[in-house]
mmCIF file with all atom_site columns, C-alpha atoms in Angstrom:
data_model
loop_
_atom_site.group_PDB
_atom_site.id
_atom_site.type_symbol
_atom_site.label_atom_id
_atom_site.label_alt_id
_atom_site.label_comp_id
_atom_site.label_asym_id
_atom_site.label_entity_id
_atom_site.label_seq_id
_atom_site.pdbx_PDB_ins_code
_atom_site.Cartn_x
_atom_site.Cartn_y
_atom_site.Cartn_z
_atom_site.occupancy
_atom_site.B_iso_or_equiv
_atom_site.pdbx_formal_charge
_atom_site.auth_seq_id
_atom_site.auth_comp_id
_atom_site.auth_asym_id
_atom_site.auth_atom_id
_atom_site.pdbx_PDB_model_num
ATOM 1   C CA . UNK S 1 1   ? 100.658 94.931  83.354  1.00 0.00 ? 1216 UNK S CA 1
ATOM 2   C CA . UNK S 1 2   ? 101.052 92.089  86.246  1.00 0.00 ? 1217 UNK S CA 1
ATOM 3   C CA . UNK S 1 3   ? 104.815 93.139  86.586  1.00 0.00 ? 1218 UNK S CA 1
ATOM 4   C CA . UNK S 1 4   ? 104.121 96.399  86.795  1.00 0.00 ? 1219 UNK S CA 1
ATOM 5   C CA . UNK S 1 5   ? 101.422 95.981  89.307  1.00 0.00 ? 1220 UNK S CA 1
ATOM 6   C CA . UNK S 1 6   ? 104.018 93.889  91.099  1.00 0.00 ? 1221 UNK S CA 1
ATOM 7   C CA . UNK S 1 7   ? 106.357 96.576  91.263  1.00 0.00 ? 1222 UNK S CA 1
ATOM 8   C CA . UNK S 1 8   ? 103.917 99.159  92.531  1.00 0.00 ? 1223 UNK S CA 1
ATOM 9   C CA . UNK S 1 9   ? 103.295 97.383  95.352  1.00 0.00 ? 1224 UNK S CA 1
ATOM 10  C CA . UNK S 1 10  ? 106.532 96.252  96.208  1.00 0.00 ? 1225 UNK S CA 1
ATOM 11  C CA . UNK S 1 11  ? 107.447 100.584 96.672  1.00 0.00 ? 1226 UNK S CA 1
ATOM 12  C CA . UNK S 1 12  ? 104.404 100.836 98.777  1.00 0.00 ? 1227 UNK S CA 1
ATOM 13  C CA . UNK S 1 13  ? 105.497 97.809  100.680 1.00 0.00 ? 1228 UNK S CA 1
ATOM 14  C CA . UNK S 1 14  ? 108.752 99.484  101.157 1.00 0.00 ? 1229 UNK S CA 1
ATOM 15  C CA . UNK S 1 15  ? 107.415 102.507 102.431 1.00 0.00 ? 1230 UNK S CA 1
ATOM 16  C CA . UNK S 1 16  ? 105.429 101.099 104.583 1.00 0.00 ? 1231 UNK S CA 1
ATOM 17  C CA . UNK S 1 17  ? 108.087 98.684  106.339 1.00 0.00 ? 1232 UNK S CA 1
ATOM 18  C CA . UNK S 1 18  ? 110.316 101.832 106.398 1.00 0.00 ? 1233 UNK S CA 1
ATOM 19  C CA . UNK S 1 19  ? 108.255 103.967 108.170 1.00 0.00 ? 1234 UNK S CA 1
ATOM 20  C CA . UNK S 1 20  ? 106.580 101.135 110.631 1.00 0.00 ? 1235 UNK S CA 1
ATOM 21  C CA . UNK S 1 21  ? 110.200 100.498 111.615 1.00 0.00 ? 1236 UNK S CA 1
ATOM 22  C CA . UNK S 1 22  ? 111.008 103.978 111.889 1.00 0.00 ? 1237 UNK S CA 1
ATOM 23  C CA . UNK S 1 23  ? 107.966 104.754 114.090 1.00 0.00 ? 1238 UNK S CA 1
ATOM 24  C CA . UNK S 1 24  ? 108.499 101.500 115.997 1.00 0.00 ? 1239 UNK S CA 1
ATOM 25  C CA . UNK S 1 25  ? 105.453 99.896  114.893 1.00 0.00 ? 1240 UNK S CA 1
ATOM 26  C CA . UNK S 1 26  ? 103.827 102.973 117.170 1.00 0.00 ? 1241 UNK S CA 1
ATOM 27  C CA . UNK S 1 27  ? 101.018 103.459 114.522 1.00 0.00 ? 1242 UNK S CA 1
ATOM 28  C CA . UNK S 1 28  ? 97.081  104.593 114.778 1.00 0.00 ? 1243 UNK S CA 1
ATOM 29  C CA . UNK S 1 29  ? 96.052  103.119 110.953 1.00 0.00 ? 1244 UNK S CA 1
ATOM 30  C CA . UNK S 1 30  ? 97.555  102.639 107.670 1.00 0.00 ? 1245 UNK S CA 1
ATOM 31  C CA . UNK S 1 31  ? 95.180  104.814 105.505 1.00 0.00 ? 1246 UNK S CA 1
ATOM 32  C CA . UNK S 1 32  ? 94.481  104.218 102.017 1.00 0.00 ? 1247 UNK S CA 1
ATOM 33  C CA . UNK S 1 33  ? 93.766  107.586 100.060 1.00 0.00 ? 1248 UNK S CA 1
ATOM 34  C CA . UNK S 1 34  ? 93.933  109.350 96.377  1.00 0.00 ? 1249 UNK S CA 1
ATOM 35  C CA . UNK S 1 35  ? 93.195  107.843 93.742  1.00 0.00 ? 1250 UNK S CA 1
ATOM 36  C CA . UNK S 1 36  ? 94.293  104.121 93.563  1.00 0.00 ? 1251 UNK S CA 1
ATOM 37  C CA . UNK S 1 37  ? 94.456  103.842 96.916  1.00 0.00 ? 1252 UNK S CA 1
ATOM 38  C CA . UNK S 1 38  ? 90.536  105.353 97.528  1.00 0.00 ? 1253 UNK S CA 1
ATOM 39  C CA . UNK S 1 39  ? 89.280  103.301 94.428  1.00 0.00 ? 1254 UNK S CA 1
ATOM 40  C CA . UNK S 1 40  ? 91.537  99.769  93.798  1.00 0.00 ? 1255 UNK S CA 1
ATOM 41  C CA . UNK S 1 41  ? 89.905  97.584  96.579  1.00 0.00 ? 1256 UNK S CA 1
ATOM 42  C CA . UNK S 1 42  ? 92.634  94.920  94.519  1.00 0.00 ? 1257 UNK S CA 1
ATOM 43  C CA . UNK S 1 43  ? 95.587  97.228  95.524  1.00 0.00 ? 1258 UNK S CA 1
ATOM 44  C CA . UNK S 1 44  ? 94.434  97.216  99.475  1.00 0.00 ? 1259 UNK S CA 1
ATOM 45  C CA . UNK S 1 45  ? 93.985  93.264  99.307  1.00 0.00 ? 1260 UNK S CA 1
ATOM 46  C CA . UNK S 1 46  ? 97.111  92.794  97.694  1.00 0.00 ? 1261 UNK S CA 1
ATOM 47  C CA . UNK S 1 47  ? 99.013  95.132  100.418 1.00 0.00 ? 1262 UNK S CA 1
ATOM 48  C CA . UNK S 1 48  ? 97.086  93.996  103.570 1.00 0.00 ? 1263 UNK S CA 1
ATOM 49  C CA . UNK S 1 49  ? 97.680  90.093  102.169 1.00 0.00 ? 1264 UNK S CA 1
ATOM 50  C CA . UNK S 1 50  ? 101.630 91.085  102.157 1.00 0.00 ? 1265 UNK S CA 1
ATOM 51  C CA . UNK S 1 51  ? 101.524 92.972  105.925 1.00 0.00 ? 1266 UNK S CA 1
ATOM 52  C CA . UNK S 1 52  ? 99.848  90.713  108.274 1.00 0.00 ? 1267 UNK S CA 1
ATOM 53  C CA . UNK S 1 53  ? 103.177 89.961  109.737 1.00 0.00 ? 1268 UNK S CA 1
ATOM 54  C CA . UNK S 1 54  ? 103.019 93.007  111.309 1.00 0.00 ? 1269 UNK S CA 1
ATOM 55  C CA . UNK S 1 55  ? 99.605  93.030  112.565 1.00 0.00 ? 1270 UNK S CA 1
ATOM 56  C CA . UNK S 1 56  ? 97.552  94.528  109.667 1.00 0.00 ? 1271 UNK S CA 1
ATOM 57  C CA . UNK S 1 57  ? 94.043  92.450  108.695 1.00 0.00 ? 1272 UNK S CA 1
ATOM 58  C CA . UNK S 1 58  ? 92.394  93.360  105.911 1.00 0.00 ? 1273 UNK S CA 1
ATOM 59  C CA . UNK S 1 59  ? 88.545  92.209  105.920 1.00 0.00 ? 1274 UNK S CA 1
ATOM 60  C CA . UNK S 1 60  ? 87.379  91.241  102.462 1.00 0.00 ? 1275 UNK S CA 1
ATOM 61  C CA . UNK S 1 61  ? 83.501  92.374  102.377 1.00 0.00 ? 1276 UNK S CA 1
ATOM 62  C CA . UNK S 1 62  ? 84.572  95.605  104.455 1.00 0.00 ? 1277 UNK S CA 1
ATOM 63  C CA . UNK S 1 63  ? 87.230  96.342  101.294 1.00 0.00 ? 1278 UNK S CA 1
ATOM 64  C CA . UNK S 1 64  ? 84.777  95.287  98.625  1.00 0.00 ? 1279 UNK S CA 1
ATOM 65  C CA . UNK S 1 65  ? 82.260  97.391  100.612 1.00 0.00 ? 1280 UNK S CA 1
ATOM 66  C CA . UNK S 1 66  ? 81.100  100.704 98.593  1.00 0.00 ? 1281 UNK S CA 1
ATOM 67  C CA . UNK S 1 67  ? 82.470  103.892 100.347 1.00 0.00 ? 1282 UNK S CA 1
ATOM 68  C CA . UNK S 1 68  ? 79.749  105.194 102.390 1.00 0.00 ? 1283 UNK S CA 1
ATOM 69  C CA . UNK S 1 69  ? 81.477  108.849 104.607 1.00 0.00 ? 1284 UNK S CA 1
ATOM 70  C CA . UNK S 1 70  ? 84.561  110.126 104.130 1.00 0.00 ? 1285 UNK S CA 1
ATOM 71  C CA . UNK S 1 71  ? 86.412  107.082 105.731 1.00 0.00 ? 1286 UNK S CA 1
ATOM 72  C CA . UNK S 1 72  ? 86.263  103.912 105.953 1.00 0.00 ? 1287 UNK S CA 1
ATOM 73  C CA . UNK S 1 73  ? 87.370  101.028 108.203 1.00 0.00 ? 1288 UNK S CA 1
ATOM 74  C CA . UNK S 1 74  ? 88.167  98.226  106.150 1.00 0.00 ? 1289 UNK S CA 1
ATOM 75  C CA . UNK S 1 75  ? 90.979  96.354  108.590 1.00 0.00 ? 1290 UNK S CA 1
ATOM 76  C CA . UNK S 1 76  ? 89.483  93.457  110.741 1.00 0.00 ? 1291 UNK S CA 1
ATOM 77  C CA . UNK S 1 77  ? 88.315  93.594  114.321 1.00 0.00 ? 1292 UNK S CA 1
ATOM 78  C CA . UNK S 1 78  ? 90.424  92.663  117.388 1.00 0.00 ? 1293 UNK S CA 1
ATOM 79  C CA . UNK S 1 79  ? 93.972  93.369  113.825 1.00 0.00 ? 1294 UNK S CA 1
ATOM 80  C CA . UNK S 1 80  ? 96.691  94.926  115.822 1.00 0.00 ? 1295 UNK S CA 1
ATOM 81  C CA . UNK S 1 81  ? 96.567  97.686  113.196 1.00 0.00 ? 1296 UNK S CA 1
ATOM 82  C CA . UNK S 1 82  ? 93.830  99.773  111.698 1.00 0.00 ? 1297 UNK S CA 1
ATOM 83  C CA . UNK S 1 83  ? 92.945  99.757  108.468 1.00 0.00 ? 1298 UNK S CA 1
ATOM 84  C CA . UNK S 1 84  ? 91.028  102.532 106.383 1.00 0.00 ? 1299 UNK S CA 1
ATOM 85  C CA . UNK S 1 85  ? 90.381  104.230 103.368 1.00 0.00 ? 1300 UNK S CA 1
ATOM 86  C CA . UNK S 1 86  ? 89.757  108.011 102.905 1.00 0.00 ? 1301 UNK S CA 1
ATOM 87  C CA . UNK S 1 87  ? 88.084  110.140 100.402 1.00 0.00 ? 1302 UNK S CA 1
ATOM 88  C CA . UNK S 1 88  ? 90.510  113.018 99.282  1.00 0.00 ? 1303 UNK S CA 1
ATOM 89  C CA . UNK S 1 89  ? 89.458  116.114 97.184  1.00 0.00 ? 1304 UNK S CA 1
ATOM 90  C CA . UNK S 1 90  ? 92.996  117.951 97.223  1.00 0.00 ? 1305 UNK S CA 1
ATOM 91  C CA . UNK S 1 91  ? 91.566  120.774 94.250  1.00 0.00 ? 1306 UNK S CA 1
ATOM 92  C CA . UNK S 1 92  ? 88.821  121.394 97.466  1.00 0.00 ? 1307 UNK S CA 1
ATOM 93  C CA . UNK S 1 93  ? 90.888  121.450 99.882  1.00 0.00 ? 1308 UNK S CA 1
ATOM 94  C CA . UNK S 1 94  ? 93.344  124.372 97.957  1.00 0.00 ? 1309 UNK S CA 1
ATOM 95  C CA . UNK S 1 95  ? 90.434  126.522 96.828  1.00 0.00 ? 1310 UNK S CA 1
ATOM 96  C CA . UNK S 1 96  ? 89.307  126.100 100.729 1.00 0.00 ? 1311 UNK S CA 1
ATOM 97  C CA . UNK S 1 97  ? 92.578  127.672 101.979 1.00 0.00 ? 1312 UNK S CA 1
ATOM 98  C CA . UNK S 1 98  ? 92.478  130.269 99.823  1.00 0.00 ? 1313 UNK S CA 1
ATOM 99  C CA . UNK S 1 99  ? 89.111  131.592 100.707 1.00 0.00 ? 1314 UNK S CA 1
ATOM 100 C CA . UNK S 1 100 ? 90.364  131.351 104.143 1.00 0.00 ? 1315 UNK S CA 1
ATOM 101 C CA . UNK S 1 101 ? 93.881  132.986 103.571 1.00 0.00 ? 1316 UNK S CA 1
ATOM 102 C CA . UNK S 1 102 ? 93.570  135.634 101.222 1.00 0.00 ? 1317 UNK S CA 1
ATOM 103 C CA . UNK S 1 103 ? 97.545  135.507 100.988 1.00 0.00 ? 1318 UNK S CA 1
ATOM 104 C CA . UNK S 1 104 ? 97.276  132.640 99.276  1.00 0.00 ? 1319 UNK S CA 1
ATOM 105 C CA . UNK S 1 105 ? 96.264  134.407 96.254  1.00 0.00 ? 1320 UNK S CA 1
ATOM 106 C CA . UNK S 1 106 ? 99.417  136.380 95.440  1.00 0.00 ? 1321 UNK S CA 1
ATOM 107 C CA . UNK S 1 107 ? 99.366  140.061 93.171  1.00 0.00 ? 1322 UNK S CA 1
#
């Protein structure tokens, strides 16, 4: 389980160096949503631990901290980088659009 764990993180790490290179460390917040990365306070520790070196803090009682709103800050004050987690509901978010657009609903 600890290997794959490992490896999980190591894709997300990738993604994230990718893209923070890409965007020339130009970023607003590395947001943690969906699933695992709304509900595995372990997974954002592990990450935040492994990107300080670009300016990301993660602040343990603001991580270990209940979801309270829709997002949450959980990166340190005065970090570089923000840090926050955000509730998702994608099946919400599709039945919205299609009340909106009634294209969406085909013949």
């Amino acid at each position: 389980m600890k290997l794959a764990f490992d490896i999980f993180v190591d894709r997300i790490l990738s993604y994230i160096g990718h893209y923070y290179i890409s965007l020339h460390g130009n970023i607003d917040a590395l947001v943690f949503a969906g699933g695992i990365g709304e509900k595995s306070e372990v997974l954002r520790e592990r990450v935040g631990e492994e990107i300080r070196c670009l300016g990301f803090e993660i602040d343990g009682e603001k991580n270990a901290k209940k979801m309270e709103g829709t997002v949450q800050e959980i990166g340190k004050e005065g970090a570089k980088h923000r840090m926050l987690v955000c509730k998702t509901d994608e099946q919400f978010e599709m039945a919205r659009h299609c009340v909106v657009d009634e294209e969406l609903f085909g013949e």
